[in-house]
GROMACS .gro file of C-alpha atoms in nm:
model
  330
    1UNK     CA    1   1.063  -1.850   0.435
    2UNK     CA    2   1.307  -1.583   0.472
    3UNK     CA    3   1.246  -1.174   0.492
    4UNK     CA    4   1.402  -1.119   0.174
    5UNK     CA    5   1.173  -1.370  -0.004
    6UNK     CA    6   0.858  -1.264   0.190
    7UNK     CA    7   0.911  -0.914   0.034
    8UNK     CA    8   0.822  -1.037  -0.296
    9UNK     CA    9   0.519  -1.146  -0.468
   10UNK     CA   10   0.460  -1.500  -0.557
   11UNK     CA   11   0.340  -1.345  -0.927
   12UNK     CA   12   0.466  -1.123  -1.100
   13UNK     CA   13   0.300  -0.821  -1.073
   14UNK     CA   14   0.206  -0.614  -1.397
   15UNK     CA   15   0.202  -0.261  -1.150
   16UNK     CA   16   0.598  -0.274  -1.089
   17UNK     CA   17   0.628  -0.257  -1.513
   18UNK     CA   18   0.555   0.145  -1.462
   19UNK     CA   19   0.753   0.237  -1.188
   20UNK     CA   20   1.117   0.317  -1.232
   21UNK     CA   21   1.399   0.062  -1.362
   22UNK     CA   22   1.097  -0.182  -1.311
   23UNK     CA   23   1.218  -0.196  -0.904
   24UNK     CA   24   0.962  -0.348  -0.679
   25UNK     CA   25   1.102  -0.203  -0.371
   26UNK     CA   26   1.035   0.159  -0.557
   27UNK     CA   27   0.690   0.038  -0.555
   28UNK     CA   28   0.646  -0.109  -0.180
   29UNK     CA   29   0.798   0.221  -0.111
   30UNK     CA   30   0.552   0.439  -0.237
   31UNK     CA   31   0.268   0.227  -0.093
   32UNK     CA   32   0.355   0.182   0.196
   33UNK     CA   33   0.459   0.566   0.222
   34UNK     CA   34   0.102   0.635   0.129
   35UNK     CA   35  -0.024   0.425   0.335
   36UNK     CA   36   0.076   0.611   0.637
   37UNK     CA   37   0.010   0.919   0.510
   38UNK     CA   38  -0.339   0.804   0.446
   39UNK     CA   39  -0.360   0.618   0.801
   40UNK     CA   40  -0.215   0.942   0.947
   41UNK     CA   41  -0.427   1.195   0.798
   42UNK     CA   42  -0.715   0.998   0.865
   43UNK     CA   43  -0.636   0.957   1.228
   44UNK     CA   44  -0.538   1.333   1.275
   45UNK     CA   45  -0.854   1.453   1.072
   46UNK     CA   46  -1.090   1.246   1.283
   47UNK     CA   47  -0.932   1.366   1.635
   48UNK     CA   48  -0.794   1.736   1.541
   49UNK     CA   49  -0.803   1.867   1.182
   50UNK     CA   50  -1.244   1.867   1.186
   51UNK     CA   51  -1.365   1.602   0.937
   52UNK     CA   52  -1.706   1.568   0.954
   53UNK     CA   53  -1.760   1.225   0.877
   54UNK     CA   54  -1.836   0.982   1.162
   55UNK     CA   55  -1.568   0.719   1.262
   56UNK     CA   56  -1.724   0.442   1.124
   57UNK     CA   57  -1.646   0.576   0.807
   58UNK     CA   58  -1.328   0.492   0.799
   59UNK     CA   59  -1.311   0.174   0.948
   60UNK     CA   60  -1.607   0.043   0.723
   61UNK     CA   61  -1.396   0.146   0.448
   62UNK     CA   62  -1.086   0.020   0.554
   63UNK     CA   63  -1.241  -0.309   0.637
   64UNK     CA   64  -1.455  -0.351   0.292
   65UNK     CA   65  -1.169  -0.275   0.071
   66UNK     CA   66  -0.902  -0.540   0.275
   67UNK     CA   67  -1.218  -0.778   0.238
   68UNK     CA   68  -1.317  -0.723  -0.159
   69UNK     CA   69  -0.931  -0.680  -0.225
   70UNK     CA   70  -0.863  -1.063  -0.093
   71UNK     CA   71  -1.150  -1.220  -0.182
   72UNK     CA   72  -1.061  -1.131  -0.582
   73UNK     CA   73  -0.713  -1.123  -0.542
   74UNK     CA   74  -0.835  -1.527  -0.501
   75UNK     CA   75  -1.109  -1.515  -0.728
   76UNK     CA   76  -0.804  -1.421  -1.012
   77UNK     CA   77  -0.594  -1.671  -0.899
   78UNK     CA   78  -0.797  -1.932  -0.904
   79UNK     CA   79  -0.937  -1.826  -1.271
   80UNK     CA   80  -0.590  -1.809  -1.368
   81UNK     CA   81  -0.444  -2.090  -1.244
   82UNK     CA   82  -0.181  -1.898  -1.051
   83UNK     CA   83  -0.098  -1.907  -0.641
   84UNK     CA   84  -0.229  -1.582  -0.443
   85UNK     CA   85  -0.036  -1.286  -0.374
   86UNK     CA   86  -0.081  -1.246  -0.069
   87UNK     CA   87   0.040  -1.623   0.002
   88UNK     CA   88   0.393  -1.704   0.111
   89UNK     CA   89   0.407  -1.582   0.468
   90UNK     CA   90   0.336  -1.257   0.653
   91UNK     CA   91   0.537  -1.068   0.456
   92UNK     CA   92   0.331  -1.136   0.160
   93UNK     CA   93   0.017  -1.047   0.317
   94UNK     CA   94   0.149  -0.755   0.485
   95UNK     CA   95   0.267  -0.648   0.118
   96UNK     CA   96  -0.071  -0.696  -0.025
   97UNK     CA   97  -0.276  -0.451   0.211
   98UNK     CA   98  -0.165  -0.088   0.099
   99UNK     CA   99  -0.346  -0.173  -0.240
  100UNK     CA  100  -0.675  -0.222  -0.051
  101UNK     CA  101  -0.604   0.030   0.245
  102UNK     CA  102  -0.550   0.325   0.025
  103UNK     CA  103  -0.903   0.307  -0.175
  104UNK     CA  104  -1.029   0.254   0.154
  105UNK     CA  105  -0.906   0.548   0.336
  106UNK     CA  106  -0.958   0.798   0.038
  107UNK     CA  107  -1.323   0.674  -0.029
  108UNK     CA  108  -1.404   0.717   0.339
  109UNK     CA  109  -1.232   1.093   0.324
  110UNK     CA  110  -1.282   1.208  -0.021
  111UNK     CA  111  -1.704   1.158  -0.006
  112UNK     CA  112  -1.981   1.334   0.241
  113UNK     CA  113  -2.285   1.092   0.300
  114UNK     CA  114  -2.399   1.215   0.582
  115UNK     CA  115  -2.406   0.921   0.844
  116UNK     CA  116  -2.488   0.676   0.615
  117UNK     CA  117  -2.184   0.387   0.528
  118UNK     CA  118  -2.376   0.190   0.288
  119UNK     CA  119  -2.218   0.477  -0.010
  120UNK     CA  120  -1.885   0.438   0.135
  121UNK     CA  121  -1.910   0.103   0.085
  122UNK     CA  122  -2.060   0.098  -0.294
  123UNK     CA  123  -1.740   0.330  -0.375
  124UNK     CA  124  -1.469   0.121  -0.234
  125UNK     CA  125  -1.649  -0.224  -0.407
  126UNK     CA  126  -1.641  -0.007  -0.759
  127UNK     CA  127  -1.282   0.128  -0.638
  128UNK     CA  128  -1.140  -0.236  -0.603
  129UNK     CA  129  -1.341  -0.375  -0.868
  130UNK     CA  130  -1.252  -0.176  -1.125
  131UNK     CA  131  -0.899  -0.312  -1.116
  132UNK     CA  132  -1.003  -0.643  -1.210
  133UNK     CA  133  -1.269  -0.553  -1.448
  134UNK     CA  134  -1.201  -0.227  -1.644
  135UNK     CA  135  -0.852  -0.339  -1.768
  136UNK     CA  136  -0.596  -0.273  -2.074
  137UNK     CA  137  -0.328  -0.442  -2.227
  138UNK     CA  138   0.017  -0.338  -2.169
  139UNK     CA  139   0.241  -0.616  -2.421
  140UNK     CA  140   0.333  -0.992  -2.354
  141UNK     CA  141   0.031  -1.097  -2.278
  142UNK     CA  142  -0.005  -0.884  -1.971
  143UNK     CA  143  -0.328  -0.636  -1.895
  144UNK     CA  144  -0.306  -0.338  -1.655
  145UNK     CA  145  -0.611  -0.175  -1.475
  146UNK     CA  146  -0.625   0.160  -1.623
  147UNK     CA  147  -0.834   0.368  -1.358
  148UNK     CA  148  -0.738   0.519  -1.015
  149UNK     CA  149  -0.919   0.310  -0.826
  150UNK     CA  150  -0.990   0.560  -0.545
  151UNK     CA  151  -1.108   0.824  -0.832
  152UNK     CA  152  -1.315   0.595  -1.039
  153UNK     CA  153  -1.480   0.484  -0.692
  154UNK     CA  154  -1.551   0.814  -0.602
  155UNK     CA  155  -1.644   0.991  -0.928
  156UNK     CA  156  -1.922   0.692  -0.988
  157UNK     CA  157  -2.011   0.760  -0.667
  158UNK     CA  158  -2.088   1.106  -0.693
  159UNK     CA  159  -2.292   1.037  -1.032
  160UNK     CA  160  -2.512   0.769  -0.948
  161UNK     CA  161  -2.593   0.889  -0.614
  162UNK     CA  162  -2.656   1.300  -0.597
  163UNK     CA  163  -2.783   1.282  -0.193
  164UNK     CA  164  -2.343   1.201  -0.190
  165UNK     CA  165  -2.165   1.452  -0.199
  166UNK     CA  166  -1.810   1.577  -0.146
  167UNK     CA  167  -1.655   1.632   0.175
  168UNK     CA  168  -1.607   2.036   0.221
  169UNK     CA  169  -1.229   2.096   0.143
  170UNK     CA  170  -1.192   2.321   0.454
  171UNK     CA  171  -1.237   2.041   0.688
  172UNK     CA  172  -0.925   1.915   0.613
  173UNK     CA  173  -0.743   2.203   0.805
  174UNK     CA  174  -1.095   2.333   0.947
  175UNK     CA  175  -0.932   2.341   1.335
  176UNK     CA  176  -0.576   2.481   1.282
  177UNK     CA  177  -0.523   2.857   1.239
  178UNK     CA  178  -0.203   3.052   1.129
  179UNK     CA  179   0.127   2.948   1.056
  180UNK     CA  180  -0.025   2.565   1.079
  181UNK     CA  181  -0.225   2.660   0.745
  182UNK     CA  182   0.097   2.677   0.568
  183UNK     CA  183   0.308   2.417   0.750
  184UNK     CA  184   0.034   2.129   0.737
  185UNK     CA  185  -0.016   2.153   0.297
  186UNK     CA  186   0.351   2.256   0.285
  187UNK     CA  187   0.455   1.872   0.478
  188UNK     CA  188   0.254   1.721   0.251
  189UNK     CA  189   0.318   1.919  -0.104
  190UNK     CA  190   0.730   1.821   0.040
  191UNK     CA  191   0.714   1.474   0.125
  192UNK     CA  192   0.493   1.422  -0.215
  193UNK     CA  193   0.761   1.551  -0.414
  194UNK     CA  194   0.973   1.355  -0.271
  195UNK     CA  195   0.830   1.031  -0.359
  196UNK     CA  196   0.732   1.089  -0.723
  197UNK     CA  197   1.113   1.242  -0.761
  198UNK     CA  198   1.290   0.933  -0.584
  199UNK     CA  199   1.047   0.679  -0.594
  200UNK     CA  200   0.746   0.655  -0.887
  201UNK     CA  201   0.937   0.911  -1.155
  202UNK     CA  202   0.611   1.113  -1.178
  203UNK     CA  203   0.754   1.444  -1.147
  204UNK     CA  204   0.712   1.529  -1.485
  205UNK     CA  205   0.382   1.416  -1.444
  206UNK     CA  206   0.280   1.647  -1.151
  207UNK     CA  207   0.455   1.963  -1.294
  208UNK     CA  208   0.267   1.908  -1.651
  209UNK     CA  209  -0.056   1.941  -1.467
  210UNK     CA  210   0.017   2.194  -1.219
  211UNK     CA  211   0.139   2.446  -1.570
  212UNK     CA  212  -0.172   2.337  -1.748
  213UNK     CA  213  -0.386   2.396  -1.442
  214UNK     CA  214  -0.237   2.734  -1.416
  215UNK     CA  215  -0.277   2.808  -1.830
  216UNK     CA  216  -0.623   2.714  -1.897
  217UNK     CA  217  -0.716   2.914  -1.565
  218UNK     CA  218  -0.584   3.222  -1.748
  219UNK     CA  219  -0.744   3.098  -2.024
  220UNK     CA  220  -1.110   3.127  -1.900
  221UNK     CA  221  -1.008   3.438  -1.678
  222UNK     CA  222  -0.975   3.572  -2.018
  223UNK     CA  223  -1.258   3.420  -2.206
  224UNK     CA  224  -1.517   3.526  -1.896
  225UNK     CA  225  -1.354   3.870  -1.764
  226UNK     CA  226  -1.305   3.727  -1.432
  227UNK     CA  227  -1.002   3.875  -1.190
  228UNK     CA  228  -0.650   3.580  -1.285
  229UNK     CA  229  -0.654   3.444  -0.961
  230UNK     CA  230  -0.987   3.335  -0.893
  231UNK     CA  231  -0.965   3.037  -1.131
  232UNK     CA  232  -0.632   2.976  -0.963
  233UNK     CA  233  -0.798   2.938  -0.586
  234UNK     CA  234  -0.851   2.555  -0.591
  235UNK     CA  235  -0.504   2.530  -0.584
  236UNK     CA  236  -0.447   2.667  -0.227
  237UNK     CA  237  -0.698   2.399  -0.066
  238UNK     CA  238  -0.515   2.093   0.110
  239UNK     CA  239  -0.746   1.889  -0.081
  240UNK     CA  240  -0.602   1.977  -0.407
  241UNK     CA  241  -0.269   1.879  -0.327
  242UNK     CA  242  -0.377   1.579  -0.221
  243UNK     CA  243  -0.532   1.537  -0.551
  244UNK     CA  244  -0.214   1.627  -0.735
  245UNK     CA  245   0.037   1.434  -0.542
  246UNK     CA  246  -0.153   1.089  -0.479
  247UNK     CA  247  -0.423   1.077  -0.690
  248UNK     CA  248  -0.320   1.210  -1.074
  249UNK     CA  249   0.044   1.084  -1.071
  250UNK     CA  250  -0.089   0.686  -0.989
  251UNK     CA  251   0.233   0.468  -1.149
  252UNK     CA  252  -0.017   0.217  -1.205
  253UNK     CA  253  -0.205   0.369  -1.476
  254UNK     CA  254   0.019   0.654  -1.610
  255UNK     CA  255   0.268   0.613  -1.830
  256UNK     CA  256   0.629   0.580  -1.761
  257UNK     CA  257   0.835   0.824  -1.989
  258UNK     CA  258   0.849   1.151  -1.883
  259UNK     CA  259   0.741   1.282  -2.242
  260UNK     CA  260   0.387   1.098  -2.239
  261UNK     CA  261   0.348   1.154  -1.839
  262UNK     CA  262   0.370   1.520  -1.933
  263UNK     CA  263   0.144   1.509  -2.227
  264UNK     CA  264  -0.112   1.315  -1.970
  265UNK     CA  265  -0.086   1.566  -1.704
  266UNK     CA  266  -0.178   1.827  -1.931
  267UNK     CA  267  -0.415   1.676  -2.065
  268UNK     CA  268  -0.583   1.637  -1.721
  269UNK     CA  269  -0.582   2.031  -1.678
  270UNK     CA  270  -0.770   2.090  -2.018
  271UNK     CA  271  -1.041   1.855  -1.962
  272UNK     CA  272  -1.071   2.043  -1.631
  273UNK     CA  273  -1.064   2.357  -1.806
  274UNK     CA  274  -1.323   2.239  -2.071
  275UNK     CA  275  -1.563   2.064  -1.785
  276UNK     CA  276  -1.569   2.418  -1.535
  277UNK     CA  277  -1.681   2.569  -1.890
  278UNK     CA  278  -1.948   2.365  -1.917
  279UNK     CA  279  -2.051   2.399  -1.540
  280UNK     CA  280  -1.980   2.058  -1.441
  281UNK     CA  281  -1.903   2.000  -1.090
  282UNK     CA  282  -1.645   1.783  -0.955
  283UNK     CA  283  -1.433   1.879  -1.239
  284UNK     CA  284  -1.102   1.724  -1.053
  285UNK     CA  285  -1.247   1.354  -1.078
  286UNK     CA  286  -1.421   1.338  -1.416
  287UNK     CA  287  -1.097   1.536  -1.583
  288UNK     CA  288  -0.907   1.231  -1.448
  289UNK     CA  289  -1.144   0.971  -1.505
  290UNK     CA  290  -1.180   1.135  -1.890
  291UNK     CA  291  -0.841   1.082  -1.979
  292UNK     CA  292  -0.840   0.764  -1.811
  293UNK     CA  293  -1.070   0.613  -2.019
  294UNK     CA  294  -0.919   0.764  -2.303
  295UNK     CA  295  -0.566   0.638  -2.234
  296UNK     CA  296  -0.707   0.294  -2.205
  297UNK     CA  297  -0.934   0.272  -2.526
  298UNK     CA  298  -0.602   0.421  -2.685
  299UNK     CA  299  -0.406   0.098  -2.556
  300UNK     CA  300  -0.713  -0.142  -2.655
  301UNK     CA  301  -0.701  -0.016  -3.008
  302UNK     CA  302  -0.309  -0.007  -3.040
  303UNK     CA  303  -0.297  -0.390  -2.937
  304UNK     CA  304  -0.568  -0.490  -3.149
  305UNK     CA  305  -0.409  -0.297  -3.463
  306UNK     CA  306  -0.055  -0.461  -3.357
  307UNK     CA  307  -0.190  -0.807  -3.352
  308UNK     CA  308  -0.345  -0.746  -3.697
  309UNK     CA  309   0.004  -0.682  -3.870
  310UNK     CA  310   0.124  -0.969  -4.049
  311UNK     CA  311   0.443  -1.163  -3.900
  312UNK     CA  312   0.693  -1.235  -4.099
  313UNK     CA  313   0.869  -1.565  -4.047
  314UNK     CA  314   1.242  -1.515  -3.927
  315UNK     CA  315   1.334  -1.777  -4.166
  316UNK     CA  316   1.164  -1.655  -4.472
  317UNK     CA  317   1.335  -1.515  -4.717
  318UNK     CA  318   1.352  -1.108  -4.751
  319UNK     CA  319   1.117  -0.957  -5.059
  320UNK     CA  320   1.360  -0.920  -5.395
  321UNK     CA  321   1.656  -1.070  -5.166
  322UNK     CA  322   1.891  -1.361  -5.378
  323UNK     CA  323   1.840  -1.715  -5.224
  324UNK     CA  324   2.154  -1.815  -5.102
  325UNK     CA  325   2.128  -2.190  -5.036
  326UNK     CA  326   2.254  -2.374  -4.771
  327UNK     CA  327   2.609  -2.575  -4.708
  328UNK     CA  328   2.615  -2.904  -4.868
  329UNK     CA  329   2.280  -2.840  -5.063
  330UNK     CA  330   2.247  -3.005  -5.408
   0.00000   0.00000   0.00000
C-alpha cells in the first residue's frame, strides 16, 4: 500500500464532518500536534516542571487507553460489519493512536491519586468508552460521540471517587521561576491559537468562552463584593489554558459554525459562573460536561422530531396544484 493511501482511514470517519472544509489532513494535524504536546509536557513535567504523580502514571495510562481504544475500535467493526481503522498498513495504525494517547496522557496529568493507578485506569476506560457508548446523531445515518473523552473521564472520576482528586495547578510550572512563568503558558496559549485558527476553526469557540469567563466573573464580583480580579485568577494558571485550548474547543463534539461554537463557548462560562455560585468544585469539568450533555440531548430530540415529519413523495402531486398529465396519455 502506498503512503498516500496509508494516511487514510479504511471508514469513513464521522470526526472529520466537524473540522474545516471536512479535510482529514486538518484533523491528523491537530492530533497529532496534540499529541506531542501532550507527550512533551508529560515528559518535561515528570523530569523538570514538578508533577507529583509517579511515572507509572503515565505509562499505565498511555498503555490502557491504546489497549481499550483497539480492542473496541474491533468490537465496532465487527458489530458493524465494517473493516478496522486501524487496518491497512502502518500508516493506519500509526493514524489511529493520537485518539487513544491523548485521553491517556490527560487522565494521567489532569487527576491526583496519590500512588495508586487503579483510578487512572477507571478514567481512561470511561474516557474511551464513552465514545462508543454515550453517542448522538449527526444526519445520514451517522452518530457522533458527544463528550470530551478526557473531561467526561476525569469529571466521573472525580465524582464517584472523592479520595481522587485534582492534580495542584502549580505543579505544572512548580520548578521554573521568572521570565520562564511567562514564556512556558505563553508557548502554549501561541501554538494553541494557532491550531484552532489554521487547523480545527475553533477560534470563535475559544474567544466566546474566554469573554464569558471574563463577564460572569464581574458578574459575581458584583453580586458578592469581592475585589474584579479575584474571580479572574484561574485564568493565569497553565492549567487553565490547557483547559481552554485542548479541552473546550474538541472538533469532535462542538459544532462547526462559528455562530453556534460561540453560543457553546459561552455557554460553558455561565454554567461555570452558575456552579462557583453554588460552591461546586471542579467547576471547569462539570461546566463542560453540562453543556455537553445538553448539546447532545438537543441533537437526540432534533433527529427524532425530523424523522417524525411526514415525507412527501417527489412524485406526488403539490396541494391545490392542476394535474397536468403526461405525453401521450389518454
Amino acid at each position: 500500500m502506498n503512503t498516500q493511501n496509508s494516511m487514510q482511514t479504511p471508514a469513513f470517519n464521522t470526526t472529520v464532518l466537524f473540522y474545516p472544509n471536512k479535510n482529514p489532513k486538518l484533523r491528523l494535524f491537530a492530533l497529532w500536534y496534540f499529541t506531542a504536546l501532550m507527550t512533551f509536557w508529560n515528559i518535561l513535567g515528570h523530569t523538570f516542571l514538578g508533577f507529583e504523580q509517579p511515572w507509572a502514571a503515565p505509562i499505565v495510562g498511555v498503555g490502557t487507553a491504546i489497549a481499550i481504544q483497539l480492542l473496541l475500535e474491533w468490537v465496532d467493526a465487527r458489530a458493524k460489519n465494517r473493516e478496522v481503522r486501524f487496518a491497512g498498513g502502518l500508516g493506519n495504525f500509526l493514524n489511529s493512536l493520537p485518539a487513544a494517547l491523548i485521553p491517556g496522557f490527560a487522565c494521567a496529568m489532569l487527576l491526583y491519586p496519590n500512588e495508586r493507578l487503579w483510578p487512572i485506569v477507571f478514567a481512561v476506560v470511561l474516557s474511551i468508552g464513552s465514545k462508543v457508548l454515550l453517542r448522538a446523531p449527526v444526519g445520514e445515518g451517522r452518530t457522533q460521540h458527544i463528550f470530551n473523552p478526557s473531561n467526561f473521564g476525569v469529571a466521573a472520576t472525580l465524582v464517584l471517587f472523592p479520595q481522587v482528586g485534582f492534580a495542584p495547578p502549580y505543579h505544572f510550572t512548580e520548578n521554573i521561576t521568572g521570565v520562564w512563568d511567562w514564556i512556558l503558558p505563553g508557548i502554549i496559549l501561541l501554538s494553541g491559537v494557532i491550531v484552532h485558527g489554521w487547523f480545527t476553526g475553533r477560534l470563535p469557540l475559544v474567544v466566546a468562552w474566554l469573554a464569558g469567563f471574563v463577564l460572569q466573573g464581574q458578574i459575581r464580583a458584583h453580586l458578592f463584593d469581592t475585589p474584579a480580579l479575584v474571580p479572574l485568577m484561574p485564568m493565569t494558571s497553565a492549567a487553565f489554558i490547557v483547559f481552554t485550548l485542548y479541552m473546550i474547543p474538541d472538533p469532535a463534539t462542538t459544532p462547526l459554525k462559528p455562530g453556534r461554537q460561540a453560543l457553546f463557548g459561552f455557554s460553558v462560562a455561565m454554567v461555570y459562573g452558575v456552579l462557583q455560585m453554588l460552591h461546586l468544585v471542579f467547576g471547569l469539568f462539570f461546566a463542560l460536561l453540562t453543556v455537553c450533555a445538553i448539546r447532545g440531548l438537543s441533537l437526540h430530540f432534533y433527529f427524532a422530531f425530523k424523522s417524525l415529519r411526514p415525507v412527501r413523495p417527489e412524485s406526488a402531486p403539490l396541494p391545490n396544484a392542476p394535474f397536468v398529465a403526461p405525453a401521450g396519455s389518454p
